[in-house]
mmCIF file of C-alpha atoms in Angstrom:
data_model
loop_
_atom_site.group_PDB
_atom_site.id
_atom_site.type_symbol
_atom_site.label_atom_id
_atom_site.label_comp_id
_atom_site.label_asym_id
_atom_site.label_seq_id
_atom_site.Cartn_x
_atom_site.Cartn_y
_atom_site.Cartn_z
ATOM 1 C CA MET N 1 -33.695 25.208 41.713
ATOM 2 C CA PRO N 2 -31.453 28.141 42.819
ATOM 3 C CA PRO N 3 -29.505 30.216 40.288
ATOM 4 C CA THR N 4 -26.213 28.764 39.083
ATOM 5 C CA ALA N 5 -23.016 30.070 37.491
ATOM 6 C CA ASP N 6 -23.520 27.953 34.359
ATOM 7 C CA PHE N 7 -24.125 29.384 30.905
ATOM 8 C CA PRO N 8 -27.586 28.520 29.560
ATOM 9 C CA ASP N 9 -27.987 25.671 27.089
ATOM 10 C CA VAL N 10 -28.536 27.820 24.010
ATOM 11 C CA ARG N 11 -29.240 24.800 21.798
ATOM 12 C CA ARG N 12 -31.878 23.129 23.963
ATOM 13 C CA PRO N 13 -34.548 21.854 21.551
ATOM 14 C CA ASP N 14 -37.578 22.843 23.642
ATOM 15 C CA ALA N 15 -36.748 26.577 23.580
ATOM 16 C CA ALA N 16 -38.875 27.738 20.658
ATOM 17 C CA THR N 17 -38.926 31.340 21.888
ATOM 18 C CA VAL N 18 -36.016 33.416 23.170
ATOM 19 C CA LEU N 19 -36.552 36.854 24.722
ATOM 20 C CA VAL N 20 -33.477 39.088 24.797
ATOM 21 C CA SER N 21 -33.764 42.358 26.692
ATOM 22 C CA PRO N 22 -31.184 44.897 27.930
ATOM 23 C CA TRP N 23 -31.970 46.710 31.175
ATOM 24 C CA LEU N 24 -30.063 49.984 31.374
ATOM 25 C CA VAL N 25 -28.900 51.062 34.823
ATOM 26 C CA PRO N 26 -27.909 54.596 35.911
ATOM 27 C CA GLU N 27 -24.517 53.478 37.272
ATOM 28 C CA ALA N 28 -22.370 50.358 37.123
ATOM 29 C CA ARG N 29 -22.905 49.661 40.811
ATOM 30 C CA PHE N 30 -26.571 48.941 40.065
ATOM 31 C CA GLN N 31 -25.888 46.037 37.689
ATOM 32 C CA ARG N 32 -25.784 43.315 40.332
ATOM 33 C CA PRO N 33 -28.738 44.676 42.356
ATOM 34 C CA ALA N 34 -30.808 44.754 39.156
ATOM 35 C CA ALA N 35 -29.861 41.193 38.208
ATOM 36 C CA ASP N 36 -30.426 39.977 41.770
ATOM 37 C CA ALA N 37 -33.833 41.643 41.880
ATOM 38 C CA VAL N 38 -35.097 40.010 38.688
ATOM 39 C CA LEU N 39 -33.802 36.598 39.737
ATOM 40 C CA ALA N 40 -35.355 36.975 43.193
ATOM 41 C CA ALA N 41 -38.666 37.998 41.630
ATOM 42 C CA TRP N 42 -38.699 34.793 39.588
ATOM 43 C CA GLU N 43 -37.755 32.686 42.597
ATOM 44 C CA ASP N 44 -40.532 34.203 44.703
ATOM 45 C CA GLN N 45 -43.392 33.535 42.272
ATOM 46 C CA PRO N 46 -44.916 30.406 40.754
ATOM 47 C CA ARG N 47 -43.139 29.779 37.479
ATOM 48 C CA PRO N 48 -45.002 28.306 34.506
ATOM 49 C CA ASP N 49 -43.501 25.194 32.988
ATOM 50 C CA ALA N 50 -43.248 27.103 29.718
ATOM 51 C CA MET N 51 -40.553 29.279 31.302
ATOM 52 C CA LEU N 52 -37.414 27.191 30.807
ATOM 53 C CA ALA N 53 -34.480 29.346 31.911
ATOM 54 C CA LEU N 54 -33.329 32.908 32.475
ATOM 55 C CA ALA N 55 -29.681 33.974 32.243
ATOM 56 C CA THR N 56 -28.475 37.384 33.404
ATOM 57 C CA PHE N 57 -25.288 38.932 32.017
ATOM 58 C CA LEU N 58 -23.425 42.058 33.149
ATOM 59 C CA SER N 59 -22.080 44.281 30.387
ATOM 60 C CA THR N 60 -18.364 44.943 30.673
ATOM 61 C CA ASP N 61 -18.925 48.688 30.243
ATOM 62 C CA GLY N 62 -21.077 48.720 33.381
ATOM 63 C CA SER N 63 -24.124 50.215 31.696
ATOM 64 C CA HIS N 64 -26.691 47.423 31.601
ATOM 65 C CA VAL N 65 -27.848 43.920 32.391
ATOM 66 C CA LEU N 66 -28.729 41.597 29.533
ATOM 67 C CA ASN N 67 -31.536 39.102 30.154
ATOM 68 C CA TYR N 68 -31.658 35.979 27.973
ATOM 69 C CA ALA N 69 -34.912 34.102 28.612
ATOM 70 C CA GLN N 70 -35.914 30.799 27.027
ATOM 71 C CA TRP N 71 -39.590 29.799 26.758
ATOM 72 C CA THR N 72 -41.412 26.960 25.057
ATOM 73 C CA ASP N 73 -43.695 29.260 23.054
ATOM 74 C CA ASP N 74 -44.862 32.824 22.548
ATOM 75 C CA ARG N 75 -48.397 32.259 23.733
ATOM 76 C CA ALA N 76 -47.281 31.174 27.198
ATOM 77 C CA HIS N 77 -44.935 34.125 27.522
ATOM 78 C CA ARG N 78 -47.562 36.626 26.427
ATOM 79 C CA GLU N 79 -50.001 35.194 28.960
ATOM 80 C CA TRP N 80 -47.403 35.618 31.694
ATOM 81 C CA VAL N 81 -46.818 39.226 30.588
ATOM 82 C CA ARG N 82 -50.551 39.904 30.738
ATOM 83 C CA THR N 83 -51.154 38.373 34.158
ATOM 84 C CA ARG N 84 -47.940 38.383 36.180
ATOM 85 C CA ARG N 85 -45.290 40.699 34.749
ATOM 86 C CA PRO N 86 -46.230 43.861 36.714
ATOM 87 C CA ALA N 87 -45.781 42.053 40.020
ATOM 88 C CA ALA N 88 -42.464 40.604 38.894
ATOM 89 C CA ILE N 89 -41.084 43.951 37.704
ATOM 90 C CA ALA N 90 -42.074 46.041 40.726
ATOM 91 C CA PRO N 91 -39.243 44.750 42.977
ATOM 92 C CA VAL N 92 -36.699 45.610 40.291
ATOM 93 C CA ASP N 93 -37.943 49.202 40.081
ATOM 94 C CA GLU N 94 -37.712 49.463 43.859
ATOM 95 C CA ALA N 95 -34.172 48.057 43.940
ATOM 96 C CA VAL N 96 -32.878 50.202 41.051
ATOM 97 C CA PRO N 97 -34.569 53.611 40.702
ATOM 98 C CA GLY N 98 -34.019 54.992 37.223
ATOM 99 C CA ILE N 99 -33.627 51.644 35.485
ATOM 100 C CA ARG N 100 -34.705 51.710 31.824
ATOM 101 C CA ARG N 101 -36.102 48.772 29.874
ATOM 102 C CA PRO N 102 -36.206 49.351 26.091
ATOM 103 C CA GLY N 103 -38.154 46.107 25.684
ATOM 104 C CA PRO N 104 -37.389 42.553 24.599
ATOM 105 C CA THR N 105 -36.798 41.231 21.120
ATOM 106 C CA ARG N 106 -38.387 37.892 20.260
ATOM 107 C CA TYR N 107 -36.000 35.488 18.611
ATOM 108 C CA ARG N 108 -35.781 31.899 17.506
ATOM 109 C CA ARG N 109 -32.391 30.207 17.307
ATOM 110 C CA TYR N 110 -31.763 29.232 13.705
ATOM 111 C CA ARG N 111 -28.252 27.764 13.366
ATOM 112 C CA SER N 112 -25.140 27.357 15.460
ATOM 113 C CA HIS N 113 -21.467 26.911 14.795
ATOM 114 C CA VAL N 114 -19.813 24.835 17.515
ATOM 115 C CA PRO N 115 -16.262 23.652 16.814
ATOM 116 C CA GLU N 116 -15.835 19.899 16.897
ATOM 117 C CA GLU N 117 -12.746 20.335 19.039
ATOM 118 C CA ARG N 118 -14.551 22.620 21.512
ATOM 119 C CA PRO N 119 -12.951 22.206 24.945
ATOM 120 C CA ALA N 120 -14.959 21.263 28.007
ATOM 121 C CA ALA N 121 -14.201 24.606 29.702
ATOM 122 C CA ARG N 122 -17.180 26.911 30.229
ATOM 123 C CA PRO N 123 -17.279 30.160 28.261
ATOM 124 C CA GLY N 124 -15.756 33.142 29.982
ATOM 125 C CA PHE N 125 -17.086 35.907 27.755
ATOM 126 C CA LEU N 126 -20.119 36.660 25.614
ATOM 127 C CA ALA N 127 -20.354 39.015 22.633
ATOM 128 C CA THR N 128 -23.606 39.900 20.869
ATOM 129 C CA PRO N 129 -23.203 41.298 17.343
ATOM 130 C CA VAL N 130 -26.584 42.402 16.007
ATOM 131 C CA PHE N 131 -27.629 43.115 12.429
ATOM 132 C CA ALA N 132 -30.715 44.758 10.967
ATOM 133 C CA THR N 133 -32.176 42.751 8.092
ATOM 134 C CA THR N 134 -34.820 43.374 5.455
ATOM 135 C CA GLY N 135 -36.663 40.087 5.940
ATOM 136 C CA PRO N 136 -36.365 36.337 6.445
ATOM 137 C CA ASP N 137 -34.276 35.781 3.310
ATOM 138 C CA ALA N 138 -31.659 38.286 4.449
ATOM 139 C CA GLN N 139 -31.700 36.793 7.947
ATOM 140 C CA ARG N 140 -30.993 33.291 6.724
ATOM 141 C CA ALA N 141 -28.408 34.466 4.194
ATOM 142 C CA LEU N 142 -26.431 36.187 6.939
ATOM 143 C CA ALA N 143 -26.550 33.242 9.348
ATOM 144 C CA ASP N 144 -25.790 30.678 6.638
ATOM 145 C CA THR N 145 -22.879 32.684 5.251
ATOM 146 C CA VAL N 146 -21.178 33.110 8.613
ATOM 147 C CA VAL N 147 -21.814 29.593 9.920
ATOM 148 C CA ASP N 148 -20.508 28.074 6.684
ATOM 149 C CA LEU N 149 -17.403 30.246 6.708
ATOM 150 C CA LEU N 150 -16.675 29.485 10.368
ATOM 151 C CA GLY N 151 -17.058 25.801 9.576
ATOM 152 C CA ARG N 152 -14.096 26.062 7.203
ATOM 153 C CA ALA N 153 -11.952 28.126 9.570
ATOM 154 C CA ARG N 154 -10.284 27.545 12.903
ATOM 155 C CA VAL N 155 -10.907 30.307 15.441
ATOM 156 C CA PRO N 156 -9.037 29.716 18.704
ATOM 157 C CA GLY N 157 -11.163 30.559 21.717
ATOM 158 C CA LEU N 158 -14.505 30.666 19.887
ATOM 159 C CA LEU N 159 -16.677 28.112 21.678
ATOM 160 C CA GLY N 160 -19.915 28.765 19.827
ATOM 161 C CA ALA N 161 -21.691 31.207 17.507
ATOM 162 C CA HIS N 162 -25.451 30.861 17.811
ATOM 163 C CA PHE N 163 -27.568 32.793 15.323
ATOM 164 C CA HIS N 164 -30.962 34.001 16.510
ATOM 165 C CA LEU N 165 -33.509 35.373 14.018
ATOM 166 C CA ALA N 166 -36.021 37.965 15.186
ATOM 167 C CA GLN N 167 -39.519 36.749 14.563
ATOM 168 C CA ASP N 168 -40.463 39.920 12.666
ATOM 169 C CA GLY N 169 -37.653 39.356 10.133
ATOM 170 C CA GLY N 170 -35.860 42.573 11.000
ATOM 171 C CA ARG N 171 -32.967 41.500 13.184
ATOM 172 C CA VAL N 172 -30.291 38.840 13.660
ATOM 173 C CA LEU N 173 -28.360 38.327 16.883
ATOM 174 C CA ASN N 174 -25.188 36.289 17.133
ATOM 175 C CA TYR N 175 -24.835 34.939 20.684
ATOM 176 C CA ALA N 176 -21.078 34.323 20.520
ATOM 177 C CA GLU N 177 -19.433 32.362 23.329
ATOM 178 C CA TRP N 178 -15.708 32.920 23.845
ATOM 179 C CA ALA N 179 -13.128 31.409 26.159
ATOM 180 C CA ASP N 180 -12.235 34.948 27.234
ATOM 181 C CA ALA N 181 -12.133 38.520 25.963
ATOM 182 C CA SER N 182 -8.535 38.245 24.768
ATOM 183 C CA ALA N 183 -9.491 35.417 22.389
ATOM 184 C CA ARG N 184 -12.007 37.700 20.753
ATOM 185 C CA ARG N 185 -9.444 40.501 20.445
ATOM 186 C CA GLU N 186 -6.996 38.149 18.747
ATOM 187 C CA PHE N 187 -9.702 36.965 16.364
ATOM 188 C CA LEU N 188 -10.559 40.508 15.359
ATOM 189 C CA ALA N 189 -6.980 41.120 14.274
ATOM 190 C CA GLY N 190 -6.772 38.000 12.097
ATOM 191 C CA GLY N 191 -7.533 37.008 8.542
ATOM 192 C CA THR N 192 -10.735 35.090 9.330
ATOM 193 C CA ALA N 193 -12.292 38.263 10.710
ATOM 194 C CA ASP N 194 -11.336 40.129 7.531
ATOM 195 C CA ARG N 195 -12.985 37.462 5.380
ATOM 196 C CA LEU N 196 -16.118 37.585 7.513
ATOM 197 C CA ARG N 197 -16.328 41.350 7.214
ATOM 198 C CA ALA N 198 -16.062 41.132 3.443
ATOM 199 C CA ALA N 199 -18.672 38.375 3.227
ATOM 200 C CA ILE N 200 -21.129 40.302 5.410
ATOM 201 C CA ASP N 201 -20.550 43.557 3.521
ATOM 202 C CA ALA N 202 -21.426 41.740 0.287
ATOM 203 C CA LEU N 203 -24.839 40.631 1.551
ATOM 204 C CA ALA N 204 -27.928 42.570 0.513
ATOM 205 C CA GLY N 205 -30.299 43.765 3.198
ATOM 206 C CA VAL N 206 -27.878 43.359 6.129
ATOM 207 C CA THR N 207 -26.603 46.242 8.283
ATOM 208 C CA ALA N 208 -24.714 46.149 11.603
ATOM 209 C CA VAL N 209 -26.659 47.964 14.321
ATOM 210 C CA PRO N 210 -26.241 48.554 18.062
ATOM 211 C CA ALA N 211 -27.268 45.633 20.234
ATOM 212 C CA VAL N 212 -28.983 48.120 22.551
ATOM 213 C CA PRO N 213 -30.525 51.547 21.891
ATOM 214 C CA VAL N 214 -28.292 54.363 20.684
ATOM 215 C CA GLU N 215 -28.749 56.169 23.987
ATOM 216 C CA HIS N 216 -26.940 53.261 25.617
ATOM 217 C CA ALA N 217 -23.890 53.746 23.419
ATOM 218 C CA GLU N 218 -23.689 57.358 24.575
ATOM 219 C CA HIS N 219 -24.259 56.399 28.205
ATOM 220 C CA ALA N 220 -21.649 53.662 28.064
ATOM 221 C CA GLU N 221 -18.868 56.144 27.363
ATOM 222 C CA HIS N 222 -19.354 57.526 30.851
ATOM 223 C CA ALA N 223 -20.120 54.299 32.724
ATOM 224 C CA GLU N 224 -18.162 53.695 35.898
ATOM 225 C CA HIS N 225 -15.597 50.935 36.413
ATOM 226 C CA ALA N 226 -15.179 50.190 32.685
ATOM 227 C CA GLU N 227 -12.063 48.184 31.969
ATOM 228 C CA HIS N 228 -9.979 50.146 29.488
ATOM 229 C CA ALA N 229 -8.973 47.243 27.241
ATOM 230 C CA GLU N 230 -12.482 45.881 26.939
ATOM 231 C CA HIS N 231 -14.003 49.332 26.522
ATOM 232 C CA ALA N 232 -11.666 49.963 23.586
ATOM 233 C CA GLU N 233 -12.994 46.874 21.841
ATOM 234 C CA HIS N 234 -16.332 48.574 21.290
ATOM 235 C CA ALA N 235 -14.801 50.571 18.424
ATOM 236 C CA GLU N 236 -13.986 47.486 16.373
ATOM 237 C CA HIS N 237 -15.489 46.574 13.010
ATOM 238 C CA ALA N 238 -18.358 44.155 12.429
ATOM 239 C CA THR N 239 -17.622 40.433 12.578
ATOM 240 C CA ALA N 240 -19.636 37.299 13.160
ATOM 241 C CA GLY N 241 -17.977 36.247 16.396
ATOM 242 C CA GLY N 242 -16.994 39.585 17.871
ATOM 243 C CA PRO N 243 -17.843 43.276 18.026
ATOM 244 C CA ALA N 244 -19.792 45.101 15.346
ATOM 245 C CA ARG N 245 -19.621 48.711 14.263
ATOM 246 C CA PRO N 246 -21.763 50.401 15.686
ATOM 247 C CA PRO N 247 -20.615 49.166 19.107
ATOM 248 C CA VAL N 248 -21.269 45.641 20.282
ATOM 249 C CA SER N 249 -21.543 44.807 23.941
ATOM 250 C CA GLY N 250 -19.424 42.272 25.761
ATOM 251 C CA TYR N 251 -20.678 40.422 28.812
ATOM 252 C CA ARG N 252 -19.743 38.333 31.804
ATOM 253 C CA LEU N 253 -22.297 35.795 32.963
ATOM 254 C CA TYR N 254 -23.807 36.677 36.319
ATOM 255 C CA LYS N 255 -26.295 33.912 37.132
ATOM 256 C CA THR N 256 -28.671 31.513 35.378
ATOM 257 C CA LEU N 257 -31.999 30.373 36.772
ATOM 258 C CA VAL N 258 -33.061 27.025 35.288
ATOM 259 C CA ASN N 259 -36.737 26.306 35.805
ATOM 260 C CA VAL N 260 -36.920 23.205 33.596
ATOM 261 C CA PRO N 261 -33.733 21.198 33.010
ATOM 262 C CA SER N 262 -32.608 20.910 29.430
ATOM 263 C CA PRO N 263 -33.532 17.615 27.734
ATOM 264 C CA ARG N 264 -30.238 17.746 25.824
ATOM 265 C CA PRO N 265 -27.132 16.210 27.412
ATOM 266 C CA ARG N 266 -24.475 18.850 27.979
#
């Protein structure tokens, strides 16, 4: 099945393991070649049934590609890493000299907030607030607090907030789907965002952290072709559905490769 322009089905029930990895590129013009190379590498090799889907996103600051990979289980992924990953990565290194891969984080999706009145339109923008946590209790407290608060609020343009818990207990990622970047900006200026900030600040063992390594935040300031309005958003405060402080990346979907169709009706 060739890559599509559809967002991945984040809530598919067979995705017990999610690998999220930023690939830092030396210049913005290398984003698409890097994403094309990884997708081509997957298309050119036998894919295990345990590999469900891979979505590639381009950061709006031009500094990196975000890979969001869904697998059935960790064991299958680790076996693929042991036996086939070097061959799959080599074409990417050839296509993009100087690319840097800090490494993936292993997550499991825990809870999602999806508005009942969510429109049928596909998301146009992705934000990924990330928080460091001191263990599973802090992880769940953060996700539960934000999902419950969002359930009592109305946030125009927020199509979904999907909380992923790192398997080592030390990280929470909110995969936040928005209608567009302007909807997120409007949310950040409103009262719901203020209440979320206060609720998160009151939680023990939760700290907003960069979604990618600190060196990326420095590199992003000099990335080419950054859109001024979106670049300015990276200085905003921490919220559940938008940017965090330190900076949170925003993304446009590039392509999604679906190896095994989702069993859940979309």
